[in-house]
């Protein structure tokens, strides 16, 4: 009422041409809906869409190009962009896989036995445990590919070069421990850790951490995984010398 098409389109948050075309369709056919059959014809049939769903499910860990090749082998000739649209329409989403340690049947049995053995432990029992772990990092090595975005092939040559150090640049590691009361001492080291280095960690990081949390005569347990450096003969002797009791680990 008294407003221009531009003003009404702005209030509806649509373009002026979109609003104008809607008015034109209403005046012609008393509806703003598009005529049926307008627009480009859908390339794939419902049957082909079902086949696409089956092929994608069978190749769920393959790249989009590999899936597209499998689709073409099934006599469904569509472009890569069309395949991407169909995957979205069919409800497929991509997500990075999570790496987890392989567990054999023996591992599972041992873990179940461990859980049954400790299922009656109270919070008080778990408060007496020092948990530990270590991890290594390679700061100069990327595990994934580096992609560069540029427009119309306008780029600097150095943008397409990824700097690399000879030998991978080495690695660094960190060992740390925690209890119910908080974090303890930690150790940063270069390269990997062997039994000799691990014994040094026990004596200079673990023992001082235990003194922060427990009284001299108070009992506590130390948790570690079953890496060879943790279970080596020299390491076990170091635990015995320092009177450290271990929490059995599956």
PDB file of C-alpha atoms in Angstrom:
ATOM      1  CA  UNK A   1       0.000   0.000   0.000  1.00  0.00           C
ATOM      2  CA  UNK A   2       1.928   2.956  -1.337  1.00  0.00           C
ATOM      3  CA  UNK A   3       5.333   1.124  -1.242  1.00  0.00           C
ATOM      4  CA  UNK A   4       7.532   0.477  -4.235  1.00  0.00           C
ATOM      5  CA  UNK A   5       8.686  -2.984  -5.290  1.00  0.00           C
ATOM      6  CA  UNK A   6      12.216  -2.128  -4.140  1.00  0.00           C
ATOM      7  CA  UNK A   7      10.996  -1.189  -0.630  1.00  0.00           C
ATOM      8  CA  UNK A   8       8.860  -4.337  -0.272  1.00  0.00           C
ATOM      9  CA  UNK A   9      11.700  -6.568  -1.538  1.00  0.00           C
ATOM     10  CA  UNK A  10      14.037  -4.985   1.004  1.00  0.00           C
ATOM     11  CA  UNK A  11      11.589  -5.728   3.861  1.00  0.00           C
ATOM     12  CA  UNK A  12      11.254  -9.353   2.671  1.00  0.00           C
ATOM     13  CA  UNK A  13      15.045  -9.607   2.306  1.00  0.00           C
ATOM     14  CA  UNK A  14      14.853 -10.759  -1.314  1.00  0.00           C
ATOM     15  CA  UNK A  15      16.060  -9.209  -4.545  1.00  0.00           C
ATOM     16  CA  UNK A  16      13.839  -6.738  -6.438  1.00  0.00           C
ATOM     17  CA  UNK A  17      13.811  -8.937  -9.564  1.00  0.00           C
ATOM     18  CA  UNK A  18      12.714 -11.945  -7.491  1.00  0.00           C
ATOM     19  CA  UNK A  19       9.797  -9.988  -6.036  1.00  0.00           C
ATOM     20  CA  UNK A  20       8.896  -8.562  -9.468  1.00  0.00           C
ATOM     21  CA  UNK A  21       8.805 -12.027 -11.062  1.00  0.00           C
ATOM     22  CA  UNK A  22       6.622 -13.366  -8.211  1.00  0.00           C
ATOM     23  CA  UNK A  23       4.084 -10.562  -8.806  1.00  0.00           C
ATOM     24  CA  UNK A  24       4.151 -11.248 -12.544  1.00  0.00           C
ATOM     25  CA  UNK A  25       3.479 -14.985 -11.990  1.00  0.00           C
ATOM     26  CA  UNK A  26       0.597 -14.194  -9.632  1.00  0.00           C
ATOM     27  CA  UNK A  27      -0.996 -11.814 -12.138  1.00  0.00           C
ATOM     28  CA  UNK A  28      -0.730 -14.424 -14.890  1.00  0.00           C
ATOM     29  CA  UNK A  29      -1.696 -17.604 -12.971  1.00  0.00           C
ATOM     30  CA  UNK A  30      -2.914 -16.410  -9.520  1.00  0.00           C
ATOM     31  CA  UNK A  31       0.007 -18.292  -7.920  1.00  0.00           C
ATOM     32  CA  UNK A  32       3.647 -17.534  -7.221  1.00  0.00           C
ATOM     33  CA  UNK A  33       4.725 -21.156  -7.793  1.00  0.00           C
ATOM     34  CA  UNK A  34       6.921 -21.972 -10.774  1.00  0.00           C
ATOM     35  CA  UNK A  35       5.401 -23.961 -13.626  1.00  0.00           C
ATOM     36  CA  UNK A  36       6.017 -27.681 -13.448  1.00  0.00           C
ATOM     37  CA  UNK A  37       8.571 -28.907 -15.903  1.00  0.00           C
ATOM     38  CA  UNK A  38      10.572 -25.698 -15.915  1.00  0.00           C
ATOM     39  CA  UNK A  39      14.307 -25.776 -15.353  1.00  0.00           C
ATOM     40  CA  UNK A  40      16.884 -28.344 -16.430  1.00  0.00           C
ATOM     41  CA  UNK A  41      15.919 -32.023 -16.446  1.00  0.00           C
ATOM     42  CA  UNK A  42      17.290 -34.123 -13.570  1.00  0.00           C
ATOM     43  CA  UNK A  43      20.146 -36.208 -14.911  1.00  0.00           C
ATOM     44  CA  UNK A  44      19.698 -39.280 -12.666  1.00  0.00           C
ATOM     45  CA  UNK A  45      16.575 -41.362 -12.186  1.00  0.00           C
ATOM     46  CA  UNK A  46      15.305 -42.627  -8.828  1.00  0.00           C
ATOM     47  CA  UNK A  47      16.672 -46.072  -9.664  1.00  0.00           C
ATOM     48  CA  UNK A  48      20.097 -44.612 -10.456  1.00  0.00           C
ATOM     49  CA  UNK A  49      20.007 -42.662  -7.181  1.00  0.00           C
ATOM     50  CA  UNK A  50      19.450 -45.943  -5.314  1.00  0.00           C
ATOM     51  CA  UNK A  51      22.415 -47.473  -7.168  1.00  0.00           C
ATOM     52  CA  UNK A  52      24.500 -44.417  -6.290  1.00  0.00           C
ATOM     53  CA  UNK A  53      23.646 -44.885  -2.617  1.00  0.00           C
ATOM     54  CA  UNK A  54      24.738 -48.535  -2.794  1.00  0.00           C
ATOM     55  CA  UNK A  55      28.019 -47.739  -4.608  1.00  0.00           C
ATOM     56  CA  UNK A  56      28.904 -44.937  -2.171  1.00  0.00           C
ATOM     57  CA  UNK A  57      28.225 -47.207   0.826  1.00  0.00           C
ATOM     58  CA  UNK A  58      30.455 -49.922  -0.670  1.00  0.00           C
ATOM     59  CA  UNK A  59      33.292 -47.405  -1.213  1.00  0.00           C
ATOM     60  CA  UNK A  60      32.820 -45.329   1.936  1.00  0.00           C
ATOM     61  CA  UNK A  61      36.571 -45.079   2.644  1.00  0.00           C
ATOM     62  CA  UNK A  62      37.546 -44.185  -0.934  1.00  0.00           C
ATOM     63  CA  UNK A  63      38.165 -40.746  -2.424  1.00  0.00           C
ATOM     64  CA  UNK A  64      35.409 -38.897  -4.279  1.00  0.00           C
ATOM     65  CA  UNK A  65      37.231 -39.469  -7.589  1.00  0.00           C
ATOM     66  CA  UNK A  66      37.509 -43.218  -6.956  1.00  0.00           C
ATOM     67  CA  UNK A  67      33.782 -43.336  -6.147  1.00  0.00           C
ATOM     68  CA  UNK A  68      33.035 -41.402  -9.340  1.00  0.00           C
ATOM     69  CA  UNK A  69      35.048 -43.966 -11.350  1.00  0.00           C
ATOM     70  CA  UNK A  70      33.033 -46.803  -9.734  1.00  0.00           C
ATOM     71  CA  UNK A  71      29.821 -44.962 -10.616  1.00  0.00           C
ATOM     72  CA  UNK A  72      30.861 -44.672 -14.269  1.00  0.00           C
ATOM     73  CA  UNK A  73      31.661 -48.407 -14.341  1.00  0.00           C
ATOM     74  CA  UNK A  74      28.020 -48.972 -13.354  1.00  0.00           C
ATOM     75  CA  UNK A  75      26.924 -47.085 -16.496  1.00  0.00           C
ATOM     76  CA  UNK A  76      25.840 -43.966 -14.590  1.00  0.00           C
ATOM     77  CA  UNK A  77      27.580 -41.209 -16.528  1.00  0.00           C
ATOM     78  CA  UNK A  78      27.585 -38.119 -14.314  1.00  0.00           C
ATOM     79  CA  UNK A  79      30.065 -35.355 -13.591  1.00  0.00           C
ATOM     80  CA  UNK A  80      32.027 -35.156 -10.346  1.00  0.00           C
ATOM     81  CA  UNK A  81      30.057 -32.055  -9.321  1.00  0.00           C
ATOM     82  CA  UNK A  82      26.778 -33.904  -9.895  1.00  0.00           C
ATOM     83  CA  UNK A  83      27.991 -36.799  -7.762  1.00  0.00           C
ATOM     84  CA  UNK A  84      28.821 -34.362  -4.940  1.00  0.00           C
ATOM     85  CA  UNK A  85      25.294 -32.935  -5.095  1.00  0.00           C
ATOM     86  CA  UNK A  86      23.699 -36.400  -5.121  1.00  0.00           C
ATOM     87  CA  UNK A  87      25.789 -37.494  -2.119  1.00  0.00           C
ATOM     88  CA  UNK A  88      24.534 -34.476  -0.215  1.00  0.00           C
ATOM     89  CA  UNK A  89      20.934 -35.155  -1.262  1.00  0.00           C
ATOM     90  CA  UNK A  90      21.257 -38.808  -0.190  1.00  0.00           C
ATOM     91  CA  UNK A  91      22.446 -37.727   3.264  1.00  0.00           C
ATOM     92  CA  UNK A  92      26.125 -38.655   2.980  1.00  0.00           C
ATOM     93  CA  UNK A  93      28.615 -36.586   4.996  1.00  0.00           C
ATOM     94  CA  UNK A  94      32.380 -36.844   5.194  1.00  0.00           C
ATOM     95  CA  UNK A  95      34.314 -37.112   8.441  1.00  0.00           C
ATOM     96  CA  UNK A  96      37.957 -37.810   9.168  1.00  0.00           C
ATOM     97  CA  UNK A  97      38.702 -41.239  10.591  1.00  0.00           C
ATOM     98  CA  UNK A  98      40.136 -41.566  14.083  1.00  0.00           C
ATOM     99  CA  UNK A  99      43.233 -43.694  14.532  1.00  0.00           C
ATOM    100  CA  UNK A 100      43.007 -46.239  17.334  1.00  0.00           C
ATOM    101  CA  UNK A 101      45.315 -48.973  18.467  1.00  0.00           C
ATOM    102  CA  UNK A 102      44.602 -52.418  17.073  1.00  0.00           C
ATOM    103  CA  UNK A 103      43.131 -54.674  19.760  1.00  0.00           C
ATOM    104  CA  UNK A 104      43.446 -58.413  19.273  1.00  0.00           C
ATOM    105  CA  UNK A 105      41.172 -60.944  20.969  1.00  0.00           C
ATOM    106  CA  UNK A 106      43.871 -61.466  23.626  1.00  0.00           C
ATOM    107  CA  UNK A 107      43.997 -57.715  24.304  1.00  0.00           C
ATOM    108  CA  UNK A 108      40.218 -57.557  24.735  1.00  0.00           C
ATOM    109  CA  UNK A 109      40.208 -60.509  27.121  1.00  0.00           C
ATOM    110  CA  UNK A 110      42.965 -58.937  29.239  1.00  0.00           C
ATOM    111  CA  UNK A 111      41.182 -55.580  29.370  1.00  0.00           C
ATOM    112  CA  UNK A 112      37.928 -57.214  30.409  1.00  0.00           C
ATOM    113  CA  UNK A 113      39.720 -59.142  33.168  1.00  0.00           C
ATOM    114  CA  UNK A 114      41.381 -55.919  34.357  1.00  0.00           C
ATOM    115  CA  UNK A 115      38.022 -54.120  34.489  1.00  0.00           C
ATOM    116  CA  UNK A 116      36.421 -56.937  36.478  1.00  0.00           C
ATOM    117  CA  UNK A 117      39.338 -56.955  38.905  1.00  0.00           C
ATOM    118  CA  UNK A 118      39.027 -53.209  39.600  1.00  0.00           C
ATOM    119  CA  UNK A 119      35.268 -52.703  39.268  1.00  0.00           C
ATOM    120  CA  UNK A 120      34.796 -52.527  43.042  1.00  0.00           C
ATOM    121  CA  UNK A 121      37.473 -49.898  43.573  1.00  0.00           C
ATOM    122  CA  UNK A 122      36.211 -46.762  45.296  1.00  0.00           C
ATOM    123  CA  UNK A 123      37.111 -43.138  44.583  1.00  0.00           C
ATOM    124  CA  UNK A 124      39.447 -43.359  47.569  1.00  0.00           C
ATOM    125  CA  UNK A 125      41.297 -46.243  45.898  1.00  0.00           C
ATOM    126  CA  UNK A 126      41.739 -44.347  42.607  1.00  0.00           C
ATOM    127  CA  UNK A 127      43.009 -41.280  44.475  1.00  0.00           C
ATOM    128  CA  UNK A 128      46.088 -43.329  45.373  1.00  0.00           C
ATOM    129  CA  UNK A 129      47.078 -43.821  41.700  1.00  0.00           C
ATOM    130  CA  UNK A 130      49.547 -41.682  39.747  1.00  0.00           C
ATOM    131  CA  UNK A 131      48.687 -41.926  36.036  1.00  0.00           C
ATOM    132  CA  UNK A 132      51.370 -41.264  33.427  1.00  0.00           C
ATOM    133  CA  UNK A 133      51.958 -41.132  29.688  1.00  0.00           C
ATOM    134  CA  UNK A 134      54.407 -39.779  27.141  1.00  0.00           C
ATOM    135  CA  UNK A 135      54.104 -38.667  23.534  1.00  0.00           C
ATOM    136  CA  UNK A 136      56.454 -37.738  20.696  1.00  0.00           C
ATOM    137  CA  UNK A 137      56.000 -34.943  18.141  1.00  0.00           C
ATOM    138  CA  UNK A 138      57.723 -33.991  14.897  1.00  0.00           C
ATOM    139  CA  UNK A 139      57.281 -30.196  14.656  1.00  0.00           C
ATOM    140  CA  UNK A 140      58.635 -29.909  11.105  1.00  0.00           C
ATOM    141  CA  UNK A 141      56.761 -32.823   9.560  1.00  0.00           C
ATOM    142  CA  UNK A 142      53.174 -32.461   8.362  1.00  0.00           C
ATOM    143  CA  UNK A 143      51.190 -35.690   8.168  1.00  0.00           C
ATOM    144  CA  UNK A 144      48.659 -34.172   5.793  1.00  0.00           C
ATOM    145  CA  UNK A 145      49.069 -32.394   2.450  1.00  0.00           C
ATOM    146  CA  UNK A 146      49.408 -28.617   2.338  1.00  0.00           C
ATOM    147  CA  UNK A 147      46.956 -26.922  -0.031  1.00  0.00           C
ATOM    148  CA  UNK A 148      47.286 -23.372  -1.364  1.00  0.00           C
ATOM    149  CA  UNK A 149      44.356 -21.227  -2.496  1.00  0.00           C
ATOM    150  CA  UNK A 150      44.996 -18.740  -5.302  1.00  0.00           C
ATOM    151  CA  UNK A 151      42.981 -16.837  -7.926  1.00  0.00           C
ATOM    152  CA  UNK A 152      43.443 -17.050 -11.698  1.00  0.00           C
ATOM    153  CA  UNK A 153      46.915 -18.502 -11.308  1.00  0.00           C
ATOM    154  CA  UNK A 154      48.134 -15.344  -9.586  1.00  0.00           C
ATOM    155  CA  UNK A 155      50.581 -16.513  -6.927  1.00  0.00           C
ATOM    156  CA  UNK A 156      54.147 -16.196  -5.699  1.00  0.00           C
ATOM    157  CA  UNK A 157      56.449 -19.104  -6.446  1.00  0.00           C
ATOM    158  CA  UNK A 158      57.449 -19.401  -2.771  1.00  0.00           C
ATOM    159  CA  UNK A 159      53.780 -19.914  -1.870  1.00  0.00           C
ATOM    160  CA  UNK A 160      53.910 -23.316  -3.617  1.00  0.00           C
ATOM    161  CA  UNK A 161      57.013 -24.473  -1.743  1.00  0.00           C
ATOM    162  CA  UNK A 162      56.834 -26.223   1.601  1.00  0.00           C
ATOM    163  CA  UNK A 163      60.050 -25.908   3.585  1.00  0.00           C
ATOM    164  CA  UNK A 164      61.469 -29.254   4.693  1.00  0.00           C
ATOM    165  CA  UNK A 165      64.376 -30.072   7.002  1.00  0.00           C
ATOM    166  CA  UNK A 166      66.840 -32.867   6.267  1.00  0.00           C
ATOM    167  CA  UNK A 167      66.051 -35.944   8.325  1.00  0.00           C
ATOM    168  CA  UNK A 168      62.626 -34.548   9.186  1.00  0.00           C
ATOM    169  CA  UNK A 169      63.978 -32.002  11.680  1.00  0.00           C
ATOM    170  CA  UNK A 170      64.040 -34.459  14.558  1.00  0.00           C
ATOM    171  CA  UNK A 171      61.412 -34.992  17.217  1.00  0.00           C
ATOM    172  CA  UNK A 172      60.668 -33.910  20.758  1.00  0.00           C
ATOM    173  CA  UNK A 173      58.789 -35.762  23.458  1.00  0.00           C
ATOM    174  CA  UNK A 174      57.085 -35.015  26.737  1.00  0.00           C
ATOM    175  CA  UNK A 175      56.403 -37.220  29.747  1.00  0.00           C
ATOM    176  CA  UNK A 176      53.873 -36.203  32.374  1.00  0.00           C
ATOM    177  CA  UNK A 177      51.782 -37.530  35.250  1.00  0.00           C
ATOM    178  CA  UNK A 178      48.553 -36.650  37.053  1.00  0.00           C
ATOM    179  CA  UNK A 179      46.540 -37.684  40.085  1.00  0.00           C
ATOM    180  CA  UNK A 180      43.167 -36.782  41.517  1.00  0.00           C
ATOM    181  CA  UNK A 181      44.907 -33.801  43.120  1.00  0.00           C
ATOM    182  CA  UNK A 182      46.333 -32.327  39.911  1.00  0.00           C
ATOM    183  CA  UNK A 183      49.315 -32.444  37.554  1.00  0.00           C
ATOM    184  CA  UNK A 184      52.807 -33.430  38.589  1.00  0.00           C
ATOM    185  CA  UNK A 185      56.295 -32.865  37.225  1.00  0.00           C
ATOM    186  CA  UNK A 186      56.929 -33.313  33.506  1.00  0.00           C
ATOM    187  CA  UNK A 187      59.941 -33.971  31.314  1.00  0.00           C
ATOM    188  CA  UNK A 188      60.616 -32.607  27.824  1.00  0.00           C
ATOM    189  CA  UNK A 189      63.244 -34.521  25.852  1.00  0.00           C
ATOM    190  CA  UNK A 190      64.615 -34.643  22.317  1.00  0.00           C
ATOM    191  CA  UNK A 191      64.384 -37.744  20.158  1.00  0.00           C
ATOM    192  CA  UNK A 192      62.898 -40.878  21.675  1.00  0.00           C
ATOM    193  CA  UNK A 193      63.002 -42.180  25.225  1.00  0.00           C
ATOM    194  CA  UNK A 194      64.756 -45.449  26.095  1.00  0.00           C
ATOM    195  CA  UNK A 195      64.982 -47.350  29.393  1.00  0.00           C
ATOM    196  CA  UNK A 196      67.967 -45.265  30.574  1.00  0.00           C
ATOM    197  CA  UNK A 197      66.108 -42.003  30.002  1.00  0.00           C
ATOM    198  CA  UNK A 198      62.976 -43.476  31.518  1.00  0.00           C
ATOM    199  CA  UNK A 199      64.833 -44.381  34.713  1.00  0.00           C
ATOM    200  CA  UNK A 200      66.007 -40.764  34.885  1.00  0.00           C
ATOM    201  CA  UNK A 201      62.339 -39.681  34.597  1.00  0.00           C
ATOM    202  CA  UNK A 202      61.355 -42.061  37.409  1.00  0.00           C
ATOM    203  CA  UNK A 203      63.989 -40.746  39.768  1.00  0.00           C
ATOM    204  CA  UNK A 204      63.798 -37.026  38.922  1.00  0.00           C
ATOM    205  CA  UNK A 205      60.166 -36.479  37.904  1.00  0.00           C
ATOM    206  CA  UNK A 206      58.001 -39.300  39.287  1.00  0.00           C
ATOM    207  CA  UNK A 207      59.502 -39.521  42.795  1.00  0.00           C
ATOM    208  CA  UNK A 208      59.319 -35.709  43.372  1.00  0.00           C
ATOM    209  CA  UNK A 209      55.714 -35.746  42.085  1.00  0.00           C
ATOM    210  CA  UNK A 210      54.769 -38.454  44.577  1.00  0.00           C
ATOM    211  CA  UNK A 211      56.260 -36.362  47.387  1.00  0.00           C
ATOM    212  CA  UNK A 212      53.920 -33.501  46.432  1.00  0.00           C
ATOM    213  CA  UNK A 213      50.807 -35.630  46.859  1.00  0.00           C
ATOM    214  CA  UNK A 214      51.543 -38.355  49.384  1.00  0.00           C
ATOM    215  CA  UNK A 215      53.042 -38.549  52.871  1.00  0.00           C
ATOM    216  CA  UNK A 216      56.314 -40.453  53.333  1.00  0.00           C
ATOM    217  CA  UNK A 217      54.648 -43.670  54.624  1.00  0.00           C
ATOM    218  CA  UNK A 218      51.452 -43.340  52.560  1.00  0.00           C
ATOM    219  CA  UNK A 219      50.866 -46.065  49.982  1.00  0.00           C
ATOM    220  CA  UNK A 220      50.334 -45.190  46.299  1.00  0.00           C
ATOM    221  CA  UNK A 221      50.461 -46.926  42.926  1.00  0.00           C
ATOM    222  CA  UNK A 222      52.025 -45.938  39.633  1.00  0.00           C
ATOM    223  CA  UNK A 223      50.273 -46.521  36.302  1.00  0.00           C
ATOM    224  CA  UNK A 224      52.159 -46.906  33.024  1.00  0.00           C
ATOM    225  CA  UNK A 225      51.516 -48.745  29.771  1.00  0.00           C
ATOM    226  CA  UNK A 226      53.405 -51.843  28.671  1.00  0.00           C
ATOM    227  CA  UNK A 227      55.963 -50.241  26.353  1.00  0.00           C
ATOM    228  CA  UNK A 228      59.289 -52.127  26.329  1.00  0.00           C
ATOM    229  CA  UNK A 229      61.182 -49.278  28.010  1.00  0.00           C
ATOM    230  CA  UNK A 230      58.624 -49.437  30.848  1.00  0.00           C
ATOM    231  CA  UNK A 231      58.978 -53.161  31.424  1.00  0.00           C
ATOM    232  CA  UNK A 232      62.714 -53.571  30.747  1.00  0.00           C
ATOM    233  CA  UNK A 233      64.733 -55.369  33.425  1.00  0.00           C
ATOM    234  CA  UNK A 234      66.687 -52.219  34.348  1.00  0.00           C
ATOM    235  CA  UNK A 235      63.453 -50.217  34.638  1.00  0.00           C
ATOM    236  CA  UNK A 236      61.854 -52.802  36.917  1.00  0.00           C
ATOM    237  CA  UNK A 237      64.967 -52.748  39.113  1.00  0.00           C
ATOM    238  CA  UNK A 238      64.676 -48.942  39.341  1.00  0.00           C
ATOM    239  CA  UNK A 239      61.068 -49.281  40.530  1.00  0.00           C
ATOM    240  CA  UNK A 240      62.193 -51.771  43.161  1.00  0.00           C
ATOM    241  CA  UNK A 241      65.071 -49.549  44.317  1.00  0.00           C
ATOM    242  CA  UNK A 242      62.744 -46.539  44.678  1.00  0.00           C
ATOM    243  CA  UNK A 243      60.030 -48.697  46.361  1.00  0.00           C
ATOM    244  CA  UNK A 244      57.444 -47.880  43.696  1.00  0.00           C
ATOM    245  CA  UNK A 245      54.470 -50.242  43.413  1.00  0.00           C
ATOM    246  CA  UNK A 246      52.896 -50.619  39.999  1.00  0.00           C
ATOM    247  CA  UNK A 247      49.251 -50.768  39.049  1.00  0.00           C
ATOM    248  CA  UNK A 248      48.962 -53.792  36.752  1.00  0.00           C
ATOM    249  CA  UNK A 249      47.986 -52.691  33.230  1.00  0.00           C
ATOM    250  CA  UNK A 250      46.354 -54.901  30.574  1.00  0.00           C
TER     251      UNK A 250
END
